[in-house]
PDB file of C-alpha atoms in Angstrom:
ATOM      1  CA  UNK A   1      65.834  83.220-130.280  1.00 55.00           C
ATOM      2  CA  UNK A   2      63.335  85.715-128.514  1.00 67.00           C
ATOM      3  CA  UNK A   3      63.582  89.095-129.955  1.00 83.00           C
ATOM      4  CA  UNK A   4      62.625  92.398-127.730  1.00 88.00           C
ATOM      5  CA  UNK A   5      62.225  95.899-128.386  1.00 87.00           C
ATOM      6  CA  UNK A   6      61.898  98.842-126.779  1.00 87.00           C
ATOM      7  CA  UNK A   7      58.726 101.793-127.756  1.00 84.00           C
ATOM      8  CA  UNK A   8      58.783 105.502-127.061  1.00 78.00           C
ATOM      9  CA  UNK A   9      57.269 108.260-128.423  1.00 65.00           C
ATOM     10  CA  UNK A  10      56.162 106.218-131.402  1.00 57.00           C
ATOM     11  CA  UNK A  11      59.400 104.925-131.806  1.00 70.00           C
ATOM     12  CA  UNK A  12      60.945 101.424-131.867  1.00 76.00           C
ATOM     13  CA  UNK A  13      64.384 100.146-131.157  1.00 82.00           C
ATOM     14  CA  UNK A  14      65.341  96.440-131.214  1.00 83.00           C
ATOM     15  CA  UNK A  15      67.278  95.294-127.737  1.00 87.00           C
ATOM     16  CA  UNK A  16      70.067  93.116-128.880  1.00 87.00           C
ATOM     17  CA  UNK A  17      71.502  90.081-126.862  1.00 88.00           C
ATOM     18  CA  UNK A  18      73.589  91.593-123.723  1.00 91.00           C
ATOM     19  CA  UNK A  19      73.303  95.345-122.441  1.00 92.00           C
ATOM     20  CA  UNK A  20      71.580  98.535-124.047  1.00 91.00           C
ATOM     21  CA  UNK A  21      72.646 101.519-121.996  1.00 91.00           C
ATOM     22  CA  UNK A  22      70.009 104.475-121.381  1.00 91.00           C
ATOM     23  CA  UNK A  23      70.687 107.884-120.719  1.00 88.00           C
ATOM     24  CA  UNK A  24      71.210 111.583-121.706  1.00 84.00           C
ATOM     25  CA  UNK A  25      75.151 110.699-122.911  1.00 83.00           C
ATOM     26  CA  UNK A  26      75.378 110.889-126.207  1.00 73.00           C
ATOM     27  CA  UNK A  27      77.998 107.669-125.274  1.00 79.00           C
ATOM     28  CA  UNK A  28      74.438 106.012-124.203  1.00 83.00           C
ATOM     29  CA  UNK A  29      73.159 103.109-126.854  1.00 83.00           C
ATOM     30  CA  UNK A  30      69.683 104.824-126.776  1.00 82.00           C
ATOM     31  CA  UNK A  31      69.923 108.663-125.855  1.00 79.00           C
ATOM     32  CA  UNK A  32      67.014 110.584-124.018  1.00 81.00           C
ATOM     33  CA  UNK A  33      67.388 114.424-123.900  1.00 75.00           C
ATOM     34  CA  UNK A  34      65.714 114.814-120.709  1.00 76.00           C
ATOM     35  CA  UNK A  35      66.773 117.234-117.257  1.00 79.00           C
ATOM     36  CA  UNK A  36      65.103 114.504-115.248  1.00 84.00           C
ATOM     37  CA  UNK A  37      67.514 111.949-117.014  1.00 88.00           C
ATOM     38  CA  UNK A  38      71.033 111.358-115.638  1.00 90.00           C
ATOM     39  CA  UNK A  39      74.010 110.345-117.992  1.00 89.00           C
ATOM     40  CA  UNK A  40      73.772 106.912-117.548  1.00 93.00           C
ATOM     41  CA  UNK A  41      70.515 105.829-116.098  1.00 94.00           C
ATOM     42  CA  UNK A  42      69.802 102.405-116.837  1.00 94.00           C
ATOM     43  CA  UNK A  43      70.948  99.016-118.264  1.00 95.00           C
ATOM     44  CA  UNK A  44      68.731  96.755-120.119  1.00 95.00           C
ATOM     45  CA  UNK A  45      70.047  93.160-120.389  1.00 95.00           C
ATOM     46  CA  UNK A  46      68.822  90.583-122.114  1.00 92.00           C
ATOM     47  CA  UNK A  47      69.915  87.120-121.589  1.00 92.00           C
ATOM     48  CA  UNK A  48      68.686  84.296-123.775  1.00 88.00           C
ATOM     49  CA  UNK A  49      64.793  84.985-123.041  1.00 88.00           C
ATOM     50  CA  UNK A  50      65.522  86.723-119.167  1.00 92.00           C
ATOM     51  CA  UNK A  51      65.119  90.603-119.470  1.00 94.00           C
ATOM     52  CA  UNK A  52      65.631  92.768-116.997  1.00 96.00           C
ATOM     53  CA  UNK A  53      66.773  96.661-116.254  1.00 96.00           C
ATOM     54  CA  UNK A  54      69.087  98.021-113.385  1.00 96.00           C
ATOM     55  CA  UNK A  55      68.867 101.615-111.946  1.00 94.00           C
ATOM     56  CA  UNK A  56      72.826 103.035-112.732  1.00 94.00           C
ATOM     57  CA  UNK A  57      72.030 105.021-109.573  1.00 92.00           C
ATOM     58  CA  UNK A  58      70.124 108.101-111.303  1.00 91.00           C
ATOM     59  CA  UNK A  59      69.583 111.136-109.309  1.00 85.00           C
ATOM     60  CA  UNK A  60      65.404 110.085-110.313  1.00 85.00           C
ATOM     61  CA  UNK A  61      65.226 106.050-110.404  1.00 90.00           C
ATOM     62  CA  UNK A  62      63.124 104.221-112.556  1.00 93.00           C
ATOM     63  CA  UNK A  63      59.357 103.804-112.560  1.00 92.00           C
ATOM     64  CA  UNK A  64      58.032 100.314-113.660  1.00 94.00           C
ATOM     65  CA  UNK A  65      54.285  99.628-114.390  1.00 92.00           C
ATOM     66  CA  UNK A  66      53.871 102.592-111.900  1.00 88.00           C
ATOM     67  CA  UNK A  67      56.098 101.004-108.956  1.00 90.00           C
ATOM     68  CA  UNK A  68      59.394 103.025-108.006  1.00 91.00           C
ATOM     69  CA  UNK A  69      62.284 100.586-108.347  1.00 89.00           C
ATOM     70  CA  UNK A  70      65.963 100.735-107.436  1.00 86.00           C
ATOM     71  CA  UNK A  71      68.308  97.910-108.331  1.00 90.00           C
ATOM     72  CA  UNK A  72      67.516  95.153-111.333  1.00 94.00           C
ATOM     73  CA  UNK A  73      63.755  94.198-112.280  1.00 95.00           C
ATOM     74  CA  UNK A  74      62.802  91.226-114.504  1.00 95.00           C
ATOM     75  CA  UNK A  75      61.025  92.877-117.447  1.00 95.00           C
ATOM     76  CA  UNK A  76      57.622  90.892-119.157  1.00 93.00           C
ATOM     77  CA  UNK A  77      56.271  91.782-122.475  1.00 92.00           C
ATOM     78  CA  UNK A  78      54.274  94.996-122.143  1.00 90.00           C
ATOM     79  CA  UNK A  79      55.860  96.144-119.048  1.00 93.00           C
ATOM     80  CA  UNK A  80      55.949  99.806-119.071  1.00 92.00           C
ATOM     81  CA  UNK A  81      59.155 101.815-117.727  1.00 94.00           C
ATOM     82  CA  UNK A  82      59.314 105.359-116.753  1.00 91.00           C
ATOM     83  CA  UNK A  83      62.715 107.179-117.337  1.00 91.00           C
ATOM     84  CA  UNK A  84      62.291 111.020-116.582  1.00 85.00           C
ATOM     85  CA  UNK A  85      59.761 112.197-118.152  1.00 79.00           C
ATOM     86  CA  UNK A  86      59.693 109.414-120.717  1.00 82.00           C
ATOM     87  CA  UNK A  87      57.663 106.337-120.152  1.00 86.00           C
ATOM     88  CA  UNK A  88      59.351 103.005-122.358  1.00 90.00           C
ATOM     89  CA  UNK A  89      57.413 100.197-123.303  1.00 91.00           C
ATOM     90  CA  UNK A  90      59.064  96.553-123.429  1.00 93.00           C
ATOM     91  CA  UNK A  91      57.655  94.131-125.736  1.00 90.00           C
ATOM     92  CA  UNK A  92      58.421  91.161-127.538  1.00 86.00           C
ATOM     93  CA  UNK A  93      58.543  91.134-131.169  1.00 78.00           C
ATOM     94  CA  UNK A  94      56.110  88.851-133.067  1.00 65.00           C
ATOM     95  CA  UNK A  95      57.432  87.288-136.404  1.00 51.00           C
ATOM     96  CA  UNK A  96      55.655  88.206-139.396  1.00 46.00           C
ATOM     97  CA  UNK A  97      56.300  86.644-142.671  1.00 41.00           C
ATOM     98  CA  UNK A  98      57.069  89.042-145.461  1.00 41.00           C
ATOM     99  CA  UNK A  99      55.831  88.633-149.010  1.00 39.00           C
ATOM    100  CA  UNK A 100      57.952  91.052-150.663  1.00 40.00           C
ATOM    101  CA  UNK A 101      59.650  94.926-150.185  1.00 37.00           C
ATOM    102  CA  UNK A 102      57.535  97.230-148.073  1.00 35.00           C
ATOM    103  CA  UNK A 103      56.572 100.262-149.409  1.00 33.00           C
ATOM    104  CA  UNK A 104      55.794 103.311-147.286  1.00 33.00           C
ATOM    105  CA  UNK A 105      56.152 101.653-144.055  1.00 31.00           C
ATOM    106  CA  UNK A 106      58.538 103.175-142.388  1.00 31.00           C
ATOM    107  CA  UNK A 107      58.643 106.813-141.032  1.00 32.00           C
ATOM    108  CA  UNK A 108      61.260 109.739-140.873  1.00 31.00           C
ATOM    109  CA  UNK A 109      62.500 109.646-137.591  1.00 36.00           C
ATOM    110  CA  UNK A 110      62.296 106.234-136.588  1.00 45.00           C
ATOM    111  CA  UNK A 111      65.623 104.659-135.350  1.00 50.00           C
ATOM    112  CA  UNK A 112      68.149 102.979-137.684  1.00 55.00           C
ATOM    113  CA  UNK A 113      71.488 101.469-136.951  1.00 53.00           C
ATOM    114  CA  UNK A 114      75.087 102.679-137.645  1.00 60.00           C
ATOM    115  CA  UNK A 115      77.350  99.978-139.394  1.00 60.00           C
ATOM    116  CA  UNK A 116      80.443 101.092-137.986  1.00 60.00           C
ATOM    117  CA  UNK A 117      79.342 100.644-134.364  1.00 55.00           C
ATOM    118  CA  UNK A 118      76.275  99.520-134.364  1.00 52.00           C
ATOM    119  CA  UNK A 119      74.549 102.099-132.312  1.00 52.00           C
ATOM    120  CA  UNK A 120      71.036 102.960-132.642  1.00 53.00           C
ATOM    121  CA  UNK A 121      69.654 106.641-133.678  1.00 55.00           C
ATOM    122  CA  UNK A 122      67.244 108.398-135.232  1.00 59.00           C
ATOM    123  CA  UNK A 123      67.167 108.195-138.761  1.00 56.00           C
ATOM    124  CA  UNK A 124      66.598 112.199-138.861  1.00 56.00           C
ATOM    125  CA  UNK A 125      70.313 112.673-137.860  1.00 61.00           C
ATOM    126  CA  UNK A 126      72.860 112.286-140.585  1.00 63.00           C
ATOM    127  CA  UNK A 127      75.557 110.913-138.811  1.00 65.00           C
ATOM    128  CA  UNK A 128      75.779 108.515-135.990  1.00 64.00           C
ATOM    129  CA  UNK A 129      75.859 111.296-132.933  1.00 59.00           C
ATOM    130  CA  UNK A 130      78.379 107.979-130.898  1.00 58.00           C
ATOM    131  CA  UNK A 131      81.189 107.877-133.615  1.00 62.00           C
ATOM    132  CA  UNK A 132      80.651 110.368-136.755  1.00 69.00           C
ATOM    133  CA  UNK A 133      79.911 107.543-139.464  1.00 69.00           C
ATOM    134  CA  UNK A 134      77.196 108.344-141.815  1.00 68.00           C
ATOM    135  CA  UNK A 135      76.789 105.012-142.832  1.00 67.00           C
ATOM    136  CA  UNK A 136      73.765 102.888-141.919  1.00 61.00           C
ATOM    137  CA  UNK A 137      73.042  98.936-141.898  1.00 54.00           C
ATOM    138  CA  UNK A 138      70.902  98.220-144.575  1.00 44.00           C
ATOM    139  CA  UNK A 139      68.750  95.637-142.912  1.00 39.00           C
ATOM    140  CA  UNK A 140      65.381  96.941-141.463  1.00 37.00           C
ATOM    141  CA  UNK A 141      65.721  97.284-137.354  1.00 35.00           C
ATOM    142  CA  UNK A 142      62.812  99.000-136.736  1.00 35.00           C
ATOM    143  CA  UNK A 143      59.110  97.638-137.320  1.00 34.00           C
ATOM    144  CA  UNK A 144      56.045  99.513-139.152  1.00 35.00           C
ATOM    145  CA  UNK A 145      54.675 102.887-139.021  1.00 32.00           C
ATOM    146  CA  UNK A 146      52.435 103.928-135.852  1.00 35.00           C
ATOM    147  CA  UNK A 147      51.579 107.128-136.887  1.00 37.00           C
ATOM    148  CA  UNK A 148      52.223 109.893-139.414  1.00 41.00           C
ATOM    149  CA  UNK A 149      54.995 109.363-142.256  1.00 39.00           C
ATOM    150  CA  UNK A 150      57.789 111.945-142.304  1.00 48.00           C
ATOM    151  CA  UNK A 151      56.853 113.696-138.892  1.00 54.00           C
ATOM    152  CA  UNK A 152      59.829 114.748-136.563  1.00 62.00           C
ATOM    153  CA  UNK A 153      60.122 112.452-134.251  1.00 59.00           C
ATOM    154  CA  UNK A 154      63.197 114.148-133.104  1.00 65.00           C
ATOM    155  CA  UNK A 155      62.097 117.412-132.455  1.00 73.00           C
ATOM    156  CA  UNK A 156      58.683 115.996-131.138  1.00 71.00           C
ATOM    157  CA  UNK A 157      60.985 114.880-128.238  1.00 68.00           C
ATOM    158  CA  UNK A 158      62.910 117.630-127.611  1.00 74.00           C
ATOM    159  CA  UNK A 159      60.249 119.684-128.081  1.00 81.00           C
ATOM    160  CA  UNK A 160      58.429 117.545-125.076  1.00 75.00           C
ATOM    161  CA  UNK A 161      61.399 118.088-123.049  1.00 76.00           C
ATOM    162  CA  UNK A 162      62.000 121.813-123.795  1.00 83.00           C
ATOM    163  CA  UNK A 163      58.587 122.297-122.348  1.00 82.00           C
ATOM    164  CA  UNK A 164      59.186 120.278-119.229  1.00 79.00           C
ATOM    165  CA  UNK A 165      62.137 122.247-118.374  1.00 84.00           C
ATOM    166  CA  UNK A 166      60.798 125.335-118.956  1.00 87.00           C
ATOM    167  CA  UNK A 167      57.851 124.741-116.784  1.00 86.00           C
ATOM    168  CA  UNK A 168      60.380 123.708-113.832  1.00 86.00           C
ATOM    169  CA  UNK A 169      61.964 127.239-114.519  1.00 89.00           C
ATOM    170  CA  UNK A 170      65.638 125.320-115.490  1.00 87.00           C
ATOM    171  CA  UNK A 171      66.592 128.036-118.040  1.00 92.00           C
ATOM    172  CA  UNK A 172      70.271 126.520-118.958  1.00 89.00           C
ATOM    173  CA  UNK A 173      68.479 122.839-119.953  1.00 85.00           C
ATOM    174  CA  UNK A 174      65.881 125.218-121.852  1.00 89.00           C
ATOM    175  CA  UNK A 175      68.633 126.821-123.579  1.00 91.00           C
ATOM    176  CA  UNK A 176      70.535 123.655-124.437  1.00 85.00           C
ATOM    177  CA  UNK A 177      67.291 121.857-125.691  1.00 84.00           C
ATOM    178  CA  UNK A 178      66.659 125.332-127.814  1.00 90.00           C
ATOM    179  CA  UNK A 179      70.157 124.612-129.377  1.00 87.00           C
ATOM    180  CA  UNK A 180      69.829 120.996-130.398  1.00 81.00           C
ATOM    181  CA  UNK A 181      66.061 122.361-131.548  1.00 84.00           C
ATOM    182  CA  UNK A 182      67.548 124.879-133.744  1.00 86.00           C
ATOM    183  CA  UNK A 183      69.955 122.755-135.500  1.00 81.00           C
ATOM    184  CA  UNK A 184      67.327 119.992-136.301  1.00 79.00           C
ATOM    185  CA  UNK A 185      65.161 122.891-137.463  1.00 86.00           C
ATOM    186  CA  UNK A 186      67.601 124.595-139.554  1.00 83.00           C
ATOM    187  CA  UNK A 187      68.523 121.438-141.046  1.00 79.00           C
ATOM    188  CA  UNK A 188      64.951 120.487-141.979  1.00 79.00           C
ATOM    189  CA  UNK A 189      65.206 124.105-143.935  1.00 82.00           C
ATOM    190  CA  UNK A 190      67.751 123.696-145.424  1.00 82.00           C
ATOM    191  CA  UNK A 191      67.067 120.139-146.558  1.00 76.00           C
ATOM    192  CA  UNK A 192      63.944 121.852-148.049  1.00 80.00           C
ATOM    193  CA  UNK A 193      61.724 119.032-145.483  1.00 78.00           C
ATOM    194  CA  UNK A 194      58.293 120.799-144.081  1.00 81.00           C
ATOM    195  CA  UNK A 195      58.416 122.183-140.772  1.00 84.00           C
ATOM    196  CA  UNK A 196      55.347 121.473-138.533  1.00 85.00           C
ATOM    197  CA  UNK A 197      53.575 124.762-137.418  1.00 89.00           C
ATOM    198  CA  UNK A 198      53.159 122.808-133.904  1.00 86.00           C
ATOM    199  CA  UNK A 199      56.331 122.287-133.699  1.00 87.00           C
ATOM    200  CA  UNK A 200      57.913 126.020-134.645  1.00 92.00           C
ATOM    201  CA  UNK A 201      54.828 127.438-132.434  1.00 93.00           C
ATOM    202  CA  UNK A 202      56.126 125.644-128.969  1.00 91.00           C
ATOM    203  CA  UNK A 203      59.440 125.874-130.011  1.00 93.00           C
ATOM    204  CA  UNK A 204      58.685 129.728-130.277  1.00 94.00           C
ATOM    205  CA  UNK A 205      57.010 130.404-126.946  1.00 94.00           C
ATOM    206  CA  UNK A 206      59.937 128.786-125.384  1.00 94.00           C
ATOM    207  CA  UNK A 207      62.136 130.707-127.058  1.00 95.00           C
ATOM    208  CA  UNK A 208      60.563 133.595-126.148  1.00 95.00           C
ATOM    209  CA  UNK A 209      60.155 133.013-122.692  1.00 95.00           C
ATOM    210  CA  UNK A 210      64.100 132.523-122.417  1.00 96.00           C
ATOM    211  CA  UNK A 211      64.185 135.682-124.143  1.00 96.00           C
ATOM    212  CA  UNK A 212      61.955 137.315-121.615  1.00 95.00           C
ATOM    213  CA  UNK A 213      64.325 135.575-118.580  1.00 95.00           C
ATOM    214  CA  UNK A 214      67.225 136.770-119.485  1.00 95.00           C
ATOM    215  CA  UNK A 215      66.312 140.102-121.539  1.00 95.00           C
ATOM    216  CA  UNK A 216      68.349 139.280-124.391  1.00 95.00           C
ATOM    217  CA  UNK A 217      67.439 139.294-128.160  1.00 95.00           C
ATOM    218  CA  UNK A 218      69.425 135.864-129.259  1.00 95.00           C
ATOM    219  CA  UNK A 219      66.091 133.457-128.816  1.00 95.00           C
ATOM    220  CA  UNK A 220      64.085 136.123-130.336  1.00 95.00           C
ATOM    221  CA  UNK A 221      65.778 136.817-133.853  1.00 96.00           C
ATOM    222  CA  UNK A 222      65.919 133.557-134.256  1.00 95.00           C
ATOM    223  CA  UNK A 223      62.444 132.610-134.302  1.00 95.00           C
ATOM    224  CA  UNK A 224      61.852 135.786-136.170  1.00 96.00           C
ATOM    225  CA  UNK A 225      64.582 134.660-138.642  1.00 95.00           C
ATOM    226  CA  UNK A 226      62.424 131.005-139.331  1.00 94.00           C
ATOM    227  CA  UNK A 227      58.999 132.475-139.275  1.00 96.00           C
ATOM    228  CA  UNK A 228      60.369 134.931-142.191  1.00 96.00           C
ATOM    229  CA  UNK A 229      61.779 131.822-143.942  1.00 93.00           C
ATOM    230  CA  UNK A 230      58.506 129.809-143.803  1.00 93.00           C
ATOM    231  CA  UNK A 231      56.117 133.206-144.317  1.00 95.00           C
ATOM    232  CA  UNK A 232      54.667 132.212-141.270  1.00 95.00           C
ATOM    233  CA  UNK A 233      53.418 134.545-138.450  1.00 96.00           C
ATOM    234  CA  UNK A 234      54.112 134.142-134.655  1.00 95.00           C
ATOM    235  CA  UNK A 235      51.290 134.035-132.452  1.00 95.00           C
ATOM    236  CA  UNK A 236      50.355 137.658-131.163  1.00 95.00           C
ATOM    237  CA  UNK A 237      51.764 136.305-127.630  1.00 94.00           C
ATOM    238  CA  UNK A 238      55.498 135.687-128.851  1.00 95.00           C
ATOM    239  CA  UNK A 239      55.662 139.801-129.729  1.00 94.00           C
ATOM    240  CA  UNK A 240      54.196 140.517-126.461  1.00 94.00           C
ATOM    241  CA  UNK A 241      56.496 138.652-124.819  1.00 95.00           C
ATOM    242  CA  UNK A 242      59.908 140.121-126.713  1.00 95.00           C
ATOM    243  CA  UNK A 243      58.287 143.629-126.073  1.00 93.00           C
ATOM    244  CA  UNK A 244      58.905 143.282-122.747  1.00 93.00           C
ATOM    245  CA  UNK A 245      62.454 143.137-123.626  1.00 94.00           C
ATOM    246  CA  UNK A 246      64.828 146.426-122.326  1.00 93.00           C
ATOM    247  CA  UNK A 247      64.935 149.296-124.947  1.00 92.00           C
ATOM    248  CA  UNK A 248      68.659 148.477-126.797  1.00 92.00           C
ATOM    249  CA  UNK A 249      67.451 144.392-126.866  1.00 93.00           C
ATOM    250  CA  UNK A 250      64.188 145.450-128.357  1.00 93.00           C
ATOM    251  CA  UNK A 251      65.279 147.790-131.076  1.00 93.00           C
ATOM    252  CA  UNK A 252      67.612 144.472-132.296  1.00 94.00           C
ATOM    253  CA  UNK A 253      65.181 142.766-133.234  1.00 95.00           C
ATOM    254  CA  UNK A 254      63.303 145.209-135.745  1.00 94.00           C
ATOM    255  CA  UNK A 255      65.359 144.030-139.078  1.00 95.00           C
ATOM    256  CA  UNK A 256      64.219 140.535-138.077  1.00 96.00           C
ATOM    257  CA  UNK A 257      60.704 141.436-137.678  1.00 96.00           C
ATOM    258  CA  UNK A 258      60.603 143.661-140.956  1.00 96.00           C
ATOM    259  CA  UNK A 259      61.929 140.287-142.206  1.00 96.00           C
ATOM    260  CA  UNK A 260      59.118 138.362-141.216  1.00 97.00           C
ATOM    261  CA  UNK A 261      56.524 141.310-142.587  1.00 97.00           C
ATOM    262  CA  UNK A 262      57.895 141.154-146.096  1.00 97.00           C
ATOM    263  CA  UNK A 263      58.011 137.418-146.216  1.00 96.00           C
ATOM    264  CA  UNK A 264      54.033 137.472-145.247  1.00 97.00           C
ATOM    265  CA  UNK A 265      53.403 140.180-147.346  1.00 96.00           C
ATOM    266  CA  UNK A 266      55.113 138.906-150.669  1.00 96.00           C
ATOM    267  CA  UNK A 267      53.024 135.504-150.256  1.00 95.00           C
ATOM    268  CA  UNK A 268      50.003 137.296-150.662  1.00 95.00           C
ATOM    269  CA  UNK A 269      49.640 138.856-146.432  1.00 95.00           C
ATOM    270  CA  UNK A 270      48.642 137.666-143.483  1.00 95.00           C
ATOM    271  CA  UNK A 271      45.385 135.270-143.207  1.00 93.00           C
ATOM    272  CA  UNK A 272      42.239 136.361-141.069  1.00 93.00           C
ATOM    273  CA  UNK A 273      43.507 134.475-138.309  1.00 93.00           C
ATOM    274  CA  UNK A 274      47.109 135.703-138.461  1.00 94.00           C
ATOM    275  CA  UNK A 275      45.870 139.616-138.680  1.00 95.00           C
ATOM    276  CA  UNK A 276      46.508 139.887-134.918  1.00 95.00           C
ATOM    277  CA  UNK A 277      50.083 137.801-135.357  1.00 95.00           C
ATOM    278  CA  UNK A 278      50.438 140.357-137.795  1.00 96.00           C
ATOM    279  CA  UNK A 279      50.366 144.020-136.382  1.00 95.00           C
ATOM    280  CA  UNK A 280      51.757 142.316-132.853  1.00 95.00           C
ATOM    281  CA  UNK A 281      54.728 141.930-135.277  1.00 96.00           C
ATOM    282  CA  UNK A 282      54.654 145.473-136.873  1.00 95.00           C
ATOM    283  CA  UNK A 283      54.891 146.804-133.496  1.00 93.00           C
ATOM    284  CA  UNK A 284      58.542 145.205-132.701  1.00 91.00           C
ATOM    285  CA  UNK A 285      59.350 146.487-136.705  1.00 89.00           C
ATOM    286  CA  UNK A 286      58.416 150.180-135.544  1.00 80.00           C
ATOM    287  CA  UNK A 287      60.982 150.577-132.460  1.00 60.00           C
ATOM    288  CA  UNK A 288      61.916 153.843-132.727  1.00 55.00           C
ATOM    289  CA  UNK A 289      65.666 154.432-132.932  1.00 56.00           C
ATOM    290  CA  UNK A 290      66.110 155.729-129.559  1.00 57.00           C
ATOM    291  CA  UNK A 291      64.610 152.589-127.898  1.00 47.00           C
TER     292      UNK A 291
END
C-alpha cells in the first residue's frame, strides 16, 4: 500500500491510513504553535491511494500550491500546503531497501511516535504532550536527516512563530510562545544539550521587547538568568531595550545582570566582539539604589 508523509520545517511525519488532524490543540495528531493557526484546522485523509485535506473552517483557510482553498482538495505528491505561517509539503514515500542499522541518520527533533496512542511528536519532548506516556514505538517513522544532527527543531519553530507574533504586535501569543520557549530551553540546560546562540539571541530580543511592552522585569531576568548560565553576552540592543524599563523594574534586574558579568568574567571575559554586549550589561548592574 502507498505510503505518504507530510514535511515541515525539516521535519517528517508519516500520514497513516484514515484522518491526521492539524492544528494548534495539543488534542491535534500533528500540533503547529502558530496565532494564524486555529485549534483544529485541517483533516488529512488518506484513503487507499486518494489523499486529500478539508478546511475545519479556520478563521485563515488553507493555501495549496499558492491557491486559497475552502472545503476538501485532492492532494498529489509534492503538493505544497500553507497552514498559517507554515507551508507543508505532501509527498509520497519511496521504498528503499536497507542493508543493515543506520547510524547517525536521524536527528534530535524529528518526530517519533507514542506507543500508547500512537500520536506523533517531536522526539525533543519527553512525554507524549496528547496522553503523558513517555514511551515510544521502537520502529523508525520518520525518514533520514535533511539537515544538521541534534539541532532544535522545536524551538526553531516556536522561535519562527514567536517572531511572527511579535511583528503583528499580539503580545499574549508572544508571551505564551516565550513560555513553551523557556521550558524547552531550560530543559536543554538542564539536560546539559548545547543551546544555539541563534536561537537564545531571537529568543532574547523577543523577550525583551515584551519586556519593553509591558514595563515589567519577568522576560528580562530571565534571559539574563540563561546568558549567565551559558557565559554568554546579550547583544548591546537587549540592555538598551530593558533600560527603558521604569526605575523600580530596572533596579530588579541588577543581581541578574551582575550574574551574567561574573559568569563572562570567570571564563576568561568578554570577546572583542562582545565588549559592547559587555558594558551595555554593566550599565543595568550599576542601577543605583534609588532607581
Amino acid at each position: 500500500m502507498s505510503r505518504y508523509r507530510l514535511r515541515f520545517l525539516l521535519q517528517e511525519i508519516d500520514l497513516p491510513q484514515g484522518d491526521t488532524l492539524v492544528g494548534r490543540s495539543a488534542t491535534c495528531h500533528v500540533t503547529i504553535e502558530d496565532p494564524l493557526v486555529s485549534r483544529q484546522h485541517a483533516r488529512f485523509r488518506l484513503e487507499g491511494k486518494r489523499a486529500t485535506v478539508e478546511d475545519l473552517g479556520s478563521r485563515n483557510g488553507l493555501i495549496i500550491n499558492g491557491r486559497s482553498v475552502r472545503g476538501i482538495a485532492e492532494l498529489s505528491d509534492g503538493d505544497r500546503v500553507r497552514i498559517g505561517t507554515q507551508e507543508l509539503v505532501f509527498c509520497a514515500v519511496r521504498a528503499t531497501a536497507k542493508t543493515g542499522p543506520s547510524v547517525g541518520t536521524r536527528a534530535t527533533g524529528f518526530m517519533c511516535h507514542c506507543a500508547a496512542c500512537g500520536l506523533p511528536y517531536p522526539m525533543e519532548s519527553p512525554q507524549c504532550p496528547s496522553c503523558g506516556s513517555r514511551e515510544r514505538m521502537d520502529e523508525d517513522t520518520v525518514s533520514g536527516v535533511i539537515g544538521e544532527p541534534n539541532r532544535n527543531w522545536t524551538l526553531d519553530l516556536l522561535v519562527e512563530v514567536l517572531h511572527r507574533a511579535a511583528s503583528l504586535h499580539r503580545w499574549d501569543d508572544v508571551d505564551r510562545m516565550l513560555r513553551r520557549s523557556h521550558a524547552n530551553i531550560e530543559e536543554r540546560v538542564r539536560d546539559g544539550h548545547p543551546v544555539e546562540r541563534e536561537h537564545l539571541d531571537r529568543l532574547a530580543e523577543a523577550a525583551a521587547r515584551l519586556a519593553e511592552e509591558r514595563k515589567d522585569a519577568e522576560w528580562g531576568n530571565w534571559l539574563l538568568d540563561v546568558y549567565a548560565t551559558l557565559g554568554l553576552v546579550p547583544h548591546p540592543s537587549i540592555a538598551e531595550r530593558l533600560s527603558t524599563l521604569p526605575p523600580l523594574a530596572r533596579k530588579s534586574l541588577a543581581p541578574a545582570a551582575n550574574r551574567v558579568l561574573e559568569s563572562v568574567t570567570a571564563r576568561g571575559g568578554p570577546s572583542e566582539e562582545d565588549r559592547a554586549g559587555f558594558s551595555s550589561i554593566e550599565s543595568l548592574s550599576l542601577t543605583p539604589p534609588d532607581g
